[in-house]
Tab-separated table of C-alpha atoms in Angstrom:
chain	number	residue	atom	x	y	z
A	92	UNK	CA	1.603	28.419	-29.678
A	93	UNK	CA	0.961	26.898	-26.260
A	94	UNK	CA	3.928	26.910	-23.879
A	95	UNK	CA	5.842	23.635	-23.640
A	96	UNK	CA	5.572	22.873	-19.965
A	97	UNK	CA	8.098	20.057	-19.833
A	98	UNK	CA	10.794	22.273	-21.335
A	99	UNK	CA	9.917	25.024	-18.863
A	100	UNK	CA	10.266	22.481	-16.060
A	101	UNK	CA	13.608	21.401	-17.523
A	102	UNK	CA	14.862	24.998	-17.403
A	103	UNK	CA	13.674	25.370	-13.810
A	104	UNK	CA	15.425	22.190	-12.694
A	105	UNK	CA	18.601	23.056	-14.610
A	106	UNK	CA	18.748	26.390	-12.773
A	107	UNK	CA	18.485	24.556	-9.462
A	108	UNK	CA	21.375	22.261	-10.503
A	109	UNK	CA	23.741	24.701	-12.247
A	110	UNK	CA	26.743	22.378	-11.963
A	111	UNK	CA	24.960	19.317	-13.403
A	112	UNK	CA	24.549	19.327	-17.229
A	113	UNK	CA	21.166	17.773	-18.023
A	114	UNK	CA	19.455	16.317	-21.078
A	115	UNK	CA	15.982	15.178	-22.063
A	116	UNK	CA	15.321	11.546	-22.788
A	117	UNK	CA	14.893	9.341	-24.521
A	118	UNK	CA	16.140	11.160	-27.631
A	119	UNK	CA	14.343	14.427	-26.849
A	120	UNK	CA	11.012	12.632	-26.292
A	121	UNK	CA	10.611	14.647	-23.078
A	122	UNK	CA	9.699	11.686	-20.882
A	123	UNK	CA	12.475	12.145	-18.327
A	124	UNK	CA	15.567	14.205	-17.489
A	125	UNK	CA	19.020	12.758	-16.865
A	126	UNK	CA	22.623	13.783	-16.200
A	127	UNK	CA	24.857	14.077	-19.250
A	128	UNK	CA	28.170	12.215	-19.420
A	129	UNK	CA	27.385	9.808	-16.580
A	130	UNK	CA	25.917	6.334	-16.088
A	131	UNK	CA	25.226	4.386	-12.910
A	132	UNK	CA	26.204	0.865	-11.870
A	133	UNK	CA	26.206	-1.114	-8.653
A	134	UNK	CA	29.401	-0.898	-6.645
A	135	UNK	CA	32.084	-3.539	-7.082
A	136	UNK	CA	32.113	-6.015	-9.951
A	137	UNK	CA	29.318	-4.352	-11.934
A	138	UNK	CA	31.016	-0.955	-11.855
A	139	UNK	CA	34.320	-2.475	-12.996
A	140	UNK	CA	32.532	-4.383	-15.771
A	141	UNK	CA	30.780	-1.244	-17.032
A	142	UNK	CA	34.009	0.744	-16.958
A	143	UNK	CA	35.945	-1.898	-18.896
A	144	UNK	CA	33.205	-2.669	-21.425
A	145	UNK	CA	32.372	0.932	-22.237
A	146	UNK	CA	35.996	1.988	-22.602
A	147	UNK	CA	36.667	-0.892	-25.011
A	148	UNK	CA	33.467	-0.219	-26.954
A	149	UNK	CA	34.231	3.478	-27.350
A	150	UNK	CA	37.750	2.813	-28.527
A	151	UNK	CA	36.893	0.101	-31.018
A	152	UNK	CA	33.459	0.864	-32.346
A	153	UNK	CA	32.542	4.544	-32.121
A	154	UNK	CA	33.872	7.999	-32.745
A	155	UNK	CA	33.866	8.553	-28.974
A	156	UNK	CA	37.015	8.363	-26.905
A	157	UNK	CA	37.479	6.064	-23.950
A	158	UNK	CA	39.603	8.655	-22.161
A	159	UNK	CA	36.606	9.990	-20.214
A	160	UNK	CA	35.516	6.594	-18.881
A	161	UNK	CA	36.290	6.396	-15.181
A	162	UNK	CA	34.570	5.924	-11.862
A	163	UNK	CA	33.472	9.195	-10.367
A	164	UNK	CA	32.322	8.308	-6.847
A	165	UNK	CA	33.734	6.352	-3.907
A	166	UNK	CA	32.213	2.971	-3.155
A	167	UNK	CA	31.020	4.077	0.261
A	168	UNK	CA	27.430	5.208	-0.242
A	169	UNK	CA	24.710	3.163	1.386
A	170	UNK	CA	22.712	2.923	-1.826
A	171	UNK	CA	25.537	0.862	-3.350
A	172	UNK	CA	25.718	2.938	-6.534
A	173	UNK	CA	28.777	4.172	-8.450
A	174	UNK	CA	28.700	7.072	-10.918
A	175	UNK	CA	30.814	6.367	-13.993
A	176	UNK	CA	31.834	9.153	-16.338
A	177	UNK	CA	31.538	8.059	-19.952
A	178	UNK	CA	31.851	11.317	-21.880
A	179	UNK	CA	32.265	15.045	-21.859
A	180	UNK	CA	29.152	16.473	-20.160
A	181	UNK	CA	29.652	19.683	-22.128
A	182	UNK	CA	29.018	17.887	-25.412
A	183	UNK	CA	25.705	18.467	-27.180
A	184	UNK	CA	22.614	20.082	-25.749
A	185	UNK	CA	19.365	19.213	-23.981
A	186	UNK	CA	18.291	16.921	-26.825
A	187	UNK	CA	20.382	14.042	-25.546
A	188	UNK	CA	23.865	12.695	-24.884
A	189	UNK	CA	25.344	10.273	-27.398
A	190	UNK	CA	28.040	9.110	-24.935
A	191	UNK	CA	25.424	7.905	-22.468
A	192	UNK	CA	23.351	6.355	-25.269
A	193	UNK	CA	26.381	4.444	-26.600
A	194	UNK	CA	27.389	3.350	-23.096
A	195	UNK	CA	23.952	1.820	-22.524
A	196	UNK	CA	24.139	0.170	-25.933
A	197	UNK	CA	27.595	-1.229	-25.166
A	198	UNK	CA	26.208	-2.955	-22.056
A	199	UNK	CA	23.015	-4.310	-23.617
A	200	UNK	CA	24.539	-7.639	-24.662
A	201	UNK	CA	26.157	-8.101	-21.247
A	202	UNK	CA	22.824	-7.412	-19.553
A	203	UNK	CA	21.111	-9.888	-21.853
A	204	UNK	CA	23.571	-12.629	-20.892
A	205	UNK	CA	23.370	-11.756	-17.196
A	206	UNK	CA	19.557	-11.558	-17.216
A	207	UNK	CA	19.598	-8.508	-14.971
A	208	UNK	CA	20.094	-4.753	-14.942
A	209	UNK	CA	23.742	-3.615	-14.815
A	210	UNK	CA	23.783	0.005	-16.003
A	211	UNK	CA	21.447	2.996	-16.013
A	212	UNK	CA	21.173	6.671	-16.845
A	213	UNK	CA	21.403	8.984	-13.848
A	214	UNK	CA	17.815	10.235	-13.891
A	215	UNK	CA	16.449	13.322	-12.192
A	216	UNK	CA	13.737	12.373	-9.708
A	217	UNK	CA	11.392	15.281	-9.078
A	218	UNK	CA	8.225	16.330	-7.333
A	219	UNK	CA	5.360	14.943	-9.356
A	220	UNK	CA	4.017	18.327	-10.427
A	221	UNK	CA	1.247	18.534	-12.989
A	222	UNK	CA	2.579	18.629	-16.545
A	223	UNK	CA	-0.246	21.013	-17.385
A	224	UNK	CA	0.926	24.563	-16.745
A	225	UNK	CA	-2.028	25.363	-14.480
A	226	UNK	CA	-0.879	23.237	-11.571
A	227	UNK	CA	0.555	26.117	-9.590
A	228	UNK	CA	-1.342	26.918	-6.396
A	229	UNK	CA	-4.326	29.264	-6.403
A	230	UNK	CA	-5.283	31.326	-3.309
A	231	UNK	CA	-8.210	29.912	-1.323
A	232	UNK	CA	-10.388	31.586	1.273
A	233	UNK	CA	-9.721	30.607	4.873
A	234	UNK	CA	-13.454	30.732	5.578
A	235	UNK	CA	-14.155	27.854	3.166
A	236	UNK	CA	-11.912	25.459	5.078
A	237	UNK	CA	-9.912	22.602	3.621
A	238	UNK	CA	-11.028	20.030	1.082
A	239	UNK	CA	-10.957	17.280	2.258
A	240	UNK	CA	-12.431	18.692	5.464
A	241	UNK	CA	-10.849	17.440	8.714
A	242	UNK	CA	-12.251	14.122	9.882
A	243	UNK	CA	-13.855	14.003	13.311
A	244	UNK	CA	-11.213	12.077	15.199
A	245	UNK	CA	-8.854	12.856	18.045
A	246	UNK	CA	-5.092	12.727	18.028
A	247	UNK	CA	-3.861	10.129	20.523
A	248	UNK	CA	-0.050	10.031	20.876
A	249	UNK	CA	-0.278	6.474	22.167
A	250	UNK	CA	-1.996	5.069	19.080
A	251	UNK	CA	-1.129	7.607	16.367
A	252	UNK	CA	0.053	6.171	13.059
A	253	UNK	CA	3.538	7.303	12.073
A	254	UNK	CA	3.661	8.878	8.591
A	255	UNK	CA	6.816	10.188	6.940
A	256	UNK	CA	6.386	12.712	4.117
A	257	UNK	CA	9.460	12.791	1.857
A	258	UNK	CA	9.195	16.102	0.025
A	259	UNK	CA	10.450	19.656	0.373
A	260	UNK	CA	10.391	21.172	3.853
A	261	UNK	CA	7.689	22.857	5.894
A	262	UNK	CA	7.035	26.582	5.677
A	263	UNK	CA	8.373	28.455	8.691
A	264	UNK	CA	4.897	29.382	9.993
A	265	UNK	CA	3.148	26.050	9.442
A	266	UNK	CA	2.574	25.538	13.171
A	267	UNK	CA	0.107	28.452	13.164
A	268	UNK	CA	-2.322	26.206	11.261
A	269	UNK	CA	-4.315	24.173	13.845
A	270	UNK	CA	-4.490	21.223	11.452
A	271	UNK	CA	-0.687	20.998	11.488
A	272	UNK	CA	-0.257	21.179	15.263
A	273	UNK	CA	1.157	17.641	15.407
A	274	UNK	CA	3.341	17.927	12.304
A	275	UNK	CA	7.096	17.912	12.822
A	276	UNK	CA	10.158	17.847	10.605
A	277	UNK	CA	12.448	20.021	8.521
A	278	UNK	CA	11.801	23.604	7.525
A	279	UNK	CA	12.137	24.535	3.882
A	280	UNK	CA	14.626	27.304	4.551
A	281	UNK	CA	14.686	30.067	1.923
A	282	UNK	CA	11.062	30.646	0.909
A	283	UNK	CA	11.072	33.874	-1.108
A	284	UNK	CA	13.137	35.481	-3.858
A	285	UNK	CA	14.819	38.895	-3.793
A	286	UNK	CA	11.483	40.566	-4.542
A	287	UNK	CA	9.699	38.821	-1.684
A	288	UNK	CA	7.759	36.426	-3.946
A	289	UNK	CA	7.188	32.869	-2.768
A	290	UNK	CA	9.510	30.523	-4.668
A	291	UNK	CA	8.002	27.845	-6.889
A	292	UNK	CA	7.078	24.624	-5.011
A	293	UNK	CA	7.471	26.219	-1.575
A	294	UNK	CA	4.554	24.922	0.456
A	295	UNK	CA	4.346	21.606	-1.435
A	296	UNK	CA	5.303	19.537	1.616
A	297	UNK	CA	3.165	21.696	3.915
A	298	UNK	CA	0.156	21.251	1.616
A	299	UNK	CA	0.639	17.468	1.600
A	300	UNK	CA	0.921	17.357	5.398
A	301	UNK	CA	-2.350	19.311	5.632
A	302	UNK	CA	-4.184	16.869	3.358
A	303	UNK	CA	-2.862	13.934	5.381
A	304	UNK	CA	-3.809	15.471	8.711
A	305	UNK	CA	-7.329	16.273	7.454
A	306	UNK	CA	-8.001	12.711	6.290
A	307	UNK	CA	-6.298	11.041	9.272
A	308	UNK	CA	-6.068	13.258	12.390
A	309	UNK	CA	-4.633	10.423	14.485
A	310	UNK	CA	-1.244	10.554	12.812
A	311	UNK	CA	2.212	11.681	13.803
A	312	UNK	CA	3.435	13.327	10.597
A	313	UNK	CA	7.102	14.087	9.949
A	314	UNK	CA	8.129	16.052	6.847
A	315	UNK	CA	11.660	15.762	5.470
A	316	UNK	CA	13.167	18.311	3.049
A	317	UNK	CA	14.765	15.652	0.836
A	318	UNK	CA	13.601	17.440	-2.338
A	319	UNK	CA	14.309	21.078	-1.553
A	320	UNK	CA	16.169	21.932	-4.794
A	321	UNK	CA	13.202	22.858	-7.024
A	322	UNK	CA	11.737	19.534	-5.932
A	323	UNK	CA	14.456	17.561	-7.739
A	324	UNK	CA	17.313	15.187	-6.938
A	325	UNK	CA	19.644	12.961	-8.967
A	326	UNK	CA	18.952	9.229	-8.852
A	327	UNK	CA	22.534	8.657	-7.697
A	328	UNK	CA	21.773	10.666	-4.537
A	329	UNK	CA	18.196	9.553	-3.920
A	330	UNK	CA	18.922	6.255	-2.196
A	331	UNK	CA	21.213	7.813	0.395
A	332	UNK	CA	18.758	10.653	1.042
A	333	UNK	CA	15.926	8.171	1.580
A	334	UNK	CA	18.061	6.249	4.049
A	335	UNK	CA	18.729	9.547	5.846
A	336	UNK	CA	14.988	10.211	5.992
A	337	UNK	CA	14.394	6.961	7.917
A	338	UNK	CA	17.521	7.248	10.069
A	339	UNK	CA	15.419	7.826	13.199
A	340	UNK	CA	13.321	4.739	12.525
A	341	UNK	CA	11.066	3.306	9.852
A	342	UNK	CA	7.537	4.777	10.011
A	343	UNK	CA	4.280	2.945	9.389
A	344	UNK	CA	3.732	4.791	6.108
A	345	UNK	CA	5.904	6.824	3.734
A	346	UNK	CA	4.109	9.316	1.494
A	347	UNK	CA	6.250	10.167	-1.540
A	348	UNK	CA	5.011	12.556	-4.234
A	349	UNK	CA	7.976	12.376	-6.590
A	350	UNK	CA	9.482	10.106	-9.192
A	351	UNK	CA	10.528	9.654	-12.805
A	352	UNK	CA	9.915	7.442	-15.778
A	353	UNK	CA	12.980	5.724	-17.251
A	354	UNK	CA	11.768	3.760	-20.247
A	355	UNK	CA	12.033	0.471	-18.357
A	356	UNK	CA	9.842	-1.895	-16.377
A	357	UNK	CA	12.272	-2.958	-13.644
A	358	UNK	CA	12.619	0.109	-11.431
A	359	UNK	CA	15.410	2.554	-10.604
A	360	UNK	CA	18.935	1.230	-10.112
A	361	UNK	CA	19.617	4.002	-7.588
A	362	UNK	CA	16.711	2.845	-5.413
A	363	UNK	CA	17.504	-0.882	-5.370
A	364	UNK	CA	19.154	-0.952	-1.952
A	365	UNK	CA	16.479	1.225	-0.346
A	366	UNK	CA	13.649	-0.807	-1.856
A	367	UNK	CA	15.191	-4.031	-0.543
A	368	UNK	CA	15.372	-2.598	2.975
A	369	UNK	CA	11.855	-1.197	2.648
A	370	UNK	CA	10.679	-4.705	1.760
A	371	UNK	CA	12.360	-6.101	4.871
A	372	UNK	CA	10.570	-3.638	7.151
A	373	UNK	CA	6.838	-3.320	7.701
A	374	UNK	CA	6.564	0.145	6.157
A	375	UNK	CA	4.083	0.849	3.355
A	376	UNK	CA	5.230	3.221	0.590
A	377	UNK	CA	2.369	5.265	-0.920
A	378	UNK	CA	3.692	6.907	-4.092
A	379	UNK	CA	2.366	9.351	-6.682
A	380	UNK	CA	1.775	7.983	-10.185
A	381	UNK	CA	2.990	11.221	-11.793
A	382	UNK	CA	1.451	13.883	-13.993
A	383	UNK	CA	2.590	13.228	-17.556
A	384	UNK	CA	-0.782	11.837	-18.760
A	385	UNK	CA	1.234	8.765	-19.740
A	386	UNK	CA	0.974	5.003	-19.344
A	387	UNK	CA	4.767	4.691	-19.028
A	388	UNK	CA	5.765	3.317	-15.602
A	389	UNK	CA	6.696	6.103	-13.187
A	390	UNK	CA	9.066	5.103	-10.390
A	391	UNK	CA	8.891	4.409	-7.504
A	392	UNK	CA	5.065	4.230	-7.828
A	393	UNK	CA	5.312	1.517	-10.495
A	394	UNK	CA	7.032	-0.850	-8.042
A	395	UNK	CA	3.437	-1.618	-7.036
A	396	UNK	CA	3.206	-3.686	-10.217
A	397	UNK	CA	6.292	-5.824	-9.528
A	398	UNK	CA	5.402	-9.129	-7.805
A	399	UNK	CA	7.819	-8.701	-4.903
A	400	UNK	CA	6.523	-5.207	-4.081
A	401	UNK	CA	2.764	-5.465	-4.660
A	402	UNK	CA	2.029	-5.460	-0.931
A	403	UNK	CA	4.817	-2.982	-0.162
A	404	UNK	CA	3.999	-0.113	-2.538
A	405	UNK	CA	0.648	1.512	-3.343
A	406	UNK	CA	0.616	3.686	-6.487
A	407	UNK	CA	-1.892	6.550	-6.653
A	408	UNK	CA	-3.396	8.334	-9.653
A	409	UNK	CA	-5.561	11.467	-9.568
A	410	UNK	CA	-9.282	11.944	-10.212
A	411	UNK	CA	-10.657	15.161	-11.619
A	412	UNK	CA	-12.722	17.584	-9.539
A	413	UNK	CA	-15.993	15.600	-9.617
A	414	UNK	CA	-14.243	12.371	-8.668
A	415	UNK	CA	-15.902	10.404	-11.456
A	416	UNK	CA	-13.141	10.365	-14.067
A	417	UNK	CA	-9.361	10.555	-14.210
A	418	UNK	CA	-7.764	14.000	-14.173
A	419	UNK	CA	-6.372	14.996	-17.578
A	420	UNK	CA	-2.802	15.097	-16.249
A	421	UNK	CA	-2.756	11.831	-14.288
A	422	UNK	CA	-0.551	8.961	-15.378
A	423	UNK	CA	-2.496	5.755	-15.837
A	424	UNK	CA	-2.205	2.070	-16.652
A	425	UNK	CA	-2.340	-1.282	-14.881
A	426	UNK	CA	0.568	-0.275	-12.654
A	427	UNK	CA	-1.585	2.472	-11.037
A	428	UNK	CA	-3.463	0.569	-8.340
A	429	UNK	CA	-5.888	3.190	-7.010
A	430	UNK	CA	-7.129	6.701	-7.776
A	431	UNK	CA	-8.192	9.480	-5.410
A	432	UNK	CA	-9.302	13.116	-5.720
A	433	UNK	CA	-6.323	15.145	-6.923
A	434	UNK	CA	-7.715	18.160	-8.725
A	435	UNK	CA	-8.342	21.494	-6.967
A	436	UNK	CA	-7.880	20.157	-3.427
A	437	UNK	CA	-7.633	22.774	-0.653
A	438	UNK	CA	-5.008	22.704	2.077
A	439	UNK	CA	-2.522	24.882	3.936
A	440	UNK	CA	0.241	26.386	1.813
A	441	UNK	CA	1.676	28.638	4.532
A	442	UNK	CA	0.777	29.653	8.076
A	443	UNK	CA	-0.963	32.901	8.888
A	444	UNK	CA	1.779	35.216	10.148
A	445	UNK	CA	1.731	37.427	7.004
A	446	UNK	CA	0.353	37.397	3.456
A	447	UNK	CA	2.963	36.443	0.845
A	448	UNK	CA	2.951	37.273	-2.896
A	449	UNK	CA	3.510	34.744	-5.657
A	450	UNK	CA	4.289	35.375	-9.345
A	451	UNK	CA	3.065	32.639	-11.691
A	452	UNK	CA	5.784	30.726	-13.501
A	453	UNK	CA	3.747	29.040	-16.245
A	454	UNK	CA	0.995	30.321	-18.540
A	455	UNK	CA	-2.255	28.430	-19.005
A	456	UNK	CA	-3.362	26.959	-22.326
A	457	UNK	CA	-6.364	27.902	-24.419
A	458	UNK	CA	-7.427	24.253	-24.383
A	459	UNK	CA	-6.410	21.099	-22.532
A	460	UNK	CA	-3.077	19.957	-23.946
A	461	UNK	CA	-4.275	16.345	-23.669
A	462	UNK	CA	-7.505	16.907	-25.580
A	463	UNK	CA	-9.906	16.548	-22.634
A	464	UNK	CA	-13.208	18.365	-23.068
A	465	UNK	CA	-13.722	19.563	-19.509
A	466	UNK	CA	-12.246	22.856	-18.326
A	467	UNK	CA	-9.199	21.459	-16.557
A	468	UNK	CA	-6.225	22.893	-14.720
A	469	UNK	CA	-4.517	23.383	-18.100
A	470	UNK	CA	-6.974	26.211	-18.768
A	471	UNK	CA	-8.415	27.572	-15.558
A	472	UNK	CA	-7.882	29.759	-13.687
A	473	UNK	CA	-6.228	31.632	-16.538
A	474	UNK	CA	-2.901	33.312	-15.875
A	475	UNK	CA	0.336	34.423	-17.519
A	476	UNK	CA	3.627	33.005	-16.254
A	477	UNK	CA	7.127	34.413	-16.462
A	478	UNK	CA	8.719	31.223	-17.821
A	479	UNK	CA	6.294	30.974	-20.740
A	480	UNK	CA	6.874	34.418	-22.222
A	481	UNK	CA	9.680	34.990	-24.728
A	482	UNK	CA	12.088	37.654	-23.620
A	483	UNK	CA	10.137	38.406	-20.454
A	484	UNK	CA	8.170	41.138	-22.226
A	485	UNK	CA	4.890	40.344	-20.457
A	486	UNK	CA	4.547	40.882	-16.739
A	487	UNK	CA	3.478	37.670	-15.007
A	488	UNK	CA	0.254	37.527	-13.031
A	489	UNK	CA	0.721	37.833	-9.294
A	490	UNK	CA	-1.480	36.673	-6.419
A	491	UNK	CA	-1.371	36.890	-2.635
A	492	UNK	CA	-1.490	33.846	-0.352
A	493	UNK	CA	-2.850	34.211	3.157
A	494	UNK	CA	-2.664	30.570	4.225
A	495	UNK	CA	-4.809	28.217	2.148
A	496	UNK	CA	-4.521	27.239	-1.516
A	497	UNK	CA	-6.191	25.131	-4.190
A	498	UNK	CA	-3.692	22.805	-5.872
A	499	UNK	CA	-3.815	19.881	-8.319
A	500	UNK	CA	-1.662	16.832	-8.993
A	501	UNK	CA	-1.098	13.200	-8.117
A	502	UNK	CA	1.156	14.764	-5.470
A	503	UNK	CA	-1.985	15.507	-3.480
A	504	UNK	CA	-4.035	12.409	-4.316
A	505	UNK	CA	-1.178	10.487	-2.671
A	506	UNK	CA	-1.596	11.864	0.889
A	507	UNK	CA	-5.355	11.317	0.544
A	508	UNK	CA	-4.690	7.593	0.132
A	509	UNK	CA	-1.917	7.521	2.741
A	510	UNK	CA	-4.371	9.168	5.130
A	511	UNK	CA	-7.110	6.660	4.355
A	512	UNK	CA	-4.738	3.768	5.087
A	513	UNK	CA	-3.746	5.437	8.372
A	514	UNK	CA	-7.390	6.100	9.285
A	515	UNK	CA	-8.237	2.450	8.568
A	516	UNK	CA	-5.459	1.382	10.916
A	517	UNK	CA	-6.856	3.573	13.693
A	518	UNK	CA	-10.497	2.560	13.155
A	519	UNK	CA	-9.712	-1.158	13.042
A	520	UNK	CA	-6.853	-1.244	15.559
A	521	UNK	CA	-4.668	-2.604	12.780
A	522	UNK	CA	-0.941	-2.245	13.411
A	523	UNK	CA	0.277	-3.557	10.049
A	524	UNK	CA	0.041	-0.853	7.338
A	525	UNK	CA	0.472	-3.378	4.531
A	526	UNK	CA	-2.402	-5.434	5.881
A	527	UNK	CA	-4.430	-2.222	6.216
A	528	UNK	CA	-3.725	-1.443	2.558
A	529	UNK	CA	-5.023	-4.857	1.484
A	530	UNK	CA	-8.084	-4.624	3.721
A	531	UNK	CA	-8.928	-1.119	2.518
A	532	UNK	CA	-8.737	-2.067	-1.160
A	533	UNK	CA	-10.609	-5.343	-0.638
A	534	UNK	CA	-13.491	-3.559	1.117
A	535	UNK	CA	-13.654	-0.689	-1.370
A	536	UNK	CA	-16.799	-0.465	-3.506
A	537	UNK	CA	-16.040	2.830	-5.251
A	538	UNK	CA	-14.859	3.068	-8.837
A	539	UNK	CA	-14.131	5.692	-11.486
A	540	UNK	CA	-13.468	5.729	-15.208
A	541	UNK	CA	-9.913	6.438	-16.334
A	542	UNK	CA	-9.076	6.295	-20.041
A	543	UNK	CA	-11.954	3.873	-20.605
A	544	UNK	CA	-10.981	1.570	-17.730
A	545	UNK	CA	-13.056	0.887	-14.595
A	546	UNK	CA	-10.605	1.517	-11.729
A	547	UNK	CA	-10.717	1.474	-7.898
A	548	UNK	CA	-11.307	4.933	-6.430
A	549	UNK	CA	-10.924	6.077	-2.828
A	550	UNK	CA	-12.882	9.201	-1.850
A	551	UNK	CA	-12.620	10.326	1.789
A	552	UNK	CA	-15.819	11.247	3.616
A	553	UNK	CA	-14.660	14.838	4.113
A	554	UNK	CA	-14.004	15.448	0.434
A	555	UNK	CA	-16.388	17.727	-1.487
A	556	UNK	CA	-16.650	17.331	-5.278
A	557	UNK	CA	-15.719	20.373	-7.341
A	558	UNK	CA	-18.164	21.140	-10.192
A	559	UNK	CA	-16.776	20.251	-13.610
A	560	UNK	CA	-17.498	22.513	-16.582
A	561	UNK	CA	-17.508	21.022	-20.075
A	562	UNK	CA	-15.995	23.091	-22.867
A	563	UNK	CA	-18.543	23.837	-25.603
A	564	UNK	CA	-18.133	21.796	-28.770
A	565	UNK	CA	-15.874	23.637	-31.204
A	566	UNK	CA	-14.516	25.996	-28.539
């Protein structure tokens, strides 16, 4: 039986949030993760309405008690969101939370009359890692260089495009990589476990910064460690953390390789205030489409499909190694506006001060879990991971990183596109990143095939295709 990657990811995130009981949704469909016993509402009248309606509904119409229903956060956060407890978070298991489900149901009629969103689950927003288990980094030779290779352009502090990477922090030795000489920001902090092994996701933000710097050398890149807890954060906290990330000023471009689906088509309640301020500024948000091989909207990338945000947000899916077709793991659909190489890219994972070991967390599959016929990251390179083995009876495979890595995901297609927008700004002396986005897409003549659709594809000049191997029929 192939390992169930989403459940392994759930366990990893739950360990990083030991005090937050979590459940899968909707109804154990494994599309998203949310906090048990809690719903979200906007501060003020909406929060009071949710509290009153849910308490009355629980008392009159269900076997649930209204005793738990109360506001759980002060109305002082900048995101304008209140957490409301609606049940005992210790009830049930990962398969769902009936208190939250009933609370949403209790508000459905009110929302219908109001014609707007009033209540929401408190979703976990996480780094858009590949849902295939083979997305973990693979050591790469320093002599082969990065892929994409660095563009031939100089860094000019006077004209450099400001790019903010909202991710986990930089590795402590990142500055030893020449490509990252102009990268600034937060360090990750703890990078290894008690045995000296690199922790999962460490290097994610560093890798992204390297891809960005290679595609667009004339950038001032700042990396924030907003997502340092196993790459995850609760929706109720996300808005405030995003505001903190731009506290020193709004950049030209934000590159964000994280998100969540939520079963809706109108965005994340916890991001409303931030998205409104983003709209008011000139910043362009370039966001990863996610790696669930799903057409379900993944937020915040899917804001690109809402009329008021079409020029504000650019959603990015991933192409497979040859750049001709969509990667097996990439989310897809009309809300994904562009695709870029995102399979087996090469960038800096750490600096070069010392080799560091890494023990794989997830085992690979015998075949692509999504039924693709090419040998994808689900299958190769083959390895055994500690999270996938029952009882820990099999020793996980271990590798040594000396600086560079191959890695796959829409996480890494995203900085490719952010870099191309930045490079277009430099080449055309364009100061408006949203205008640069429109110009870049309008001038693009490259396409790829994704799930039978002909879609826009952006492939940087320094990118080298990776040969794709087809699995023999019947294998």
